[in-house]
Coordinates of C-alpha atoms in Angstrom, one line a residue:
H486 CA 71.3 185.2 47.6
Q487 CA 72.2 181.8 46.3
F488 CA 75.8 180.8 46.2
D489 CA 77.7 177.5 46.0
L490 CA 80.9 176.9 48.0
P491 CA 83.5 174.7 46.4
L492 CA 84.0 171.4 48.0
N493 CA 87.3 169.5 48.5
I494 CA 86.2 166.2 47.1
E495 CA 89.5 164.4 47.8
Y496 CA 88.9 165.2 51.5
V497 CA 85.3 164.0 51.4
I498 CA 86.4 160.7 49.7
A499 CA 89.1 160.1 52.3
R500 CA 87.0 161.0 55.3
Y501 CA 83.9 158.9 54.3
G502 CA 86.1 156.0 53.3
G503 CA 87.9 156.0 56.6
L504 CA 84.6 156.4 58.5
Q505 CA 83.2 153.4 56.7
M506 CA 86.2 151.3 57.7
E507 CA 86.0 152.5 61.3
I508 CA 82.3 151.6 61.5
L509 CA 82.9 148.2 60.0
G510 CA 85.6 147.4 62.5
V511 CA 83.9 148.8 65.5
A512 CA 80.4 147.6 64.8
V513 CA 81.1 144.2 63.4
I514 CA 84.5 142.9 64.5
V515 CA 85.0 144.3 68.0
P516 CA 81.7 143.2 69.7
N517 CA 82.1 139.6 68.6
A518 CA 85.8 139.5 69.3
Y519 CA 85.5 140.8 72.9
F520 CA 82.4 138.7 73.9
P521 CA 82.7 135.4 72.1
T522 CA 81.6 133.4 75.2
A523 CA 78.4 135.5 75.4
Y524 CA 77.0 133.4 72.6
P525 CA 75.9 129.7 72.8
H526 CA 78.5 128.6 70.2
P527 CA 81.9 130.4 70.8
P528 CA 83.7 128.5 68.0
L529 CA 81.1 129.7 65.5
V530 CA 81.5 133.2 66.8
A531 CA 85.3 132.9 66.2
A532 CA 84.6 131.8 62.7
G533 CA 82.3 134.7 62.2
V534 CA 84.9 137.1 63.5
A535 CA 87.4 135.7 61.0
C536 CA 84.9 136.1 58.2
A537 CA 84.2 139.7 59.3
G538 CA 87.9 140.4 59.3
L539 CA 88.2 139.0 55.8
T540 CA 85.2 141.1 54.8
A541 CA 86.9 144.2 56.2
V542 CA 90.1 143.5 54.3
F543 CA 88.2 143.0 51.1
I544 CA 86.2 146.2 51.6
K545 CA 89.5 148.0 52.3
I546 CA 90.9 146.7 49.1
L547 CA 87.8 147.8 47.2
L548 CA 87.7 151.2 48.8
F549 CA 91.4 152.2 49.0
D550 CA 93.5 149.9 46.8
A551 CA 91.4 149.8 43.7
D552 CA 91.7 152.4 41.0
A553 CA 89.4 155.1 42.3
T554 CA 87.0 157.1 40.2
A555 CA 88.5 160.5 39.3
P556 CA 87.3 163.2 41.6
E557 CA 85.7 165.2 38.8
R558 CA 83.4 162.1 38.2
H559 CA 82.3 161.8 41.8
A560 CA 78.6 162.2 42.5
V561 CA 79.3 165.5 44.4
R562 CA 80.8 167.0 41.2
Q563 CA 78.0 165.9 38.9
S564 CA 75.2 168.1 40.2
Q565 CA 73.7 169.5 43.3
G566 CA 71.0 166.9 43.3
R567 CA 73.5 164.0 43.2
A568 CA 75.6 165.7 45.9
L569 CA 72.5 166.0 48.1
L570 CA 71.7 162.3 47.4
F571 CA 75.3 161.3 48.3
F572 CA 75.3 163.2 51.5
T573 CA 71.8 161.9 52.4
L574 CA 72.5 158.3 51.7
S575 CA 75.9 158.1 53.4
P576 CA 74.6 158.1 57.0
I577 CA 72.0 155.5 56.0
T578 CA 74.8 153.3 54.5
L579 CA 77.0 153.7 57.6
F580 CA 74.0 152.9 59.8
S581 CA 73.3 149.8 57.7
I582 CA 77.0 148.7 58.1
S583 CA 76.7 149.1 61.8
L584 CA 73.6 146.9 61.9
L585 CA 75.8 144.0 60.6
G586 CA 77.3 143.8 64.1
G587 CA 74.0 142.9 65.6
A588 CA 73.2 140.1 63.1

């Protein structure tokens, strides 16, 4: 039997957006802020942390403060294929954000 459960898209949008911000903060800002002397040029690390902080603020503005797409137009609501693609690409996107911390 094939059936489709309804999905609370507002919950998904809020959770994935919050997770992106958490990963951005933990993976990019925190490692460099706690260990700036572990690098050969600590002042450049401080400048990098400041730039990462500004990037986090801009991403927050884009994700949470901009006029969001209506939930009925979200990829999950368009088709099962787009929903599957969204849920498949989200972990890859989050992993890519976390790689910024190692750069």
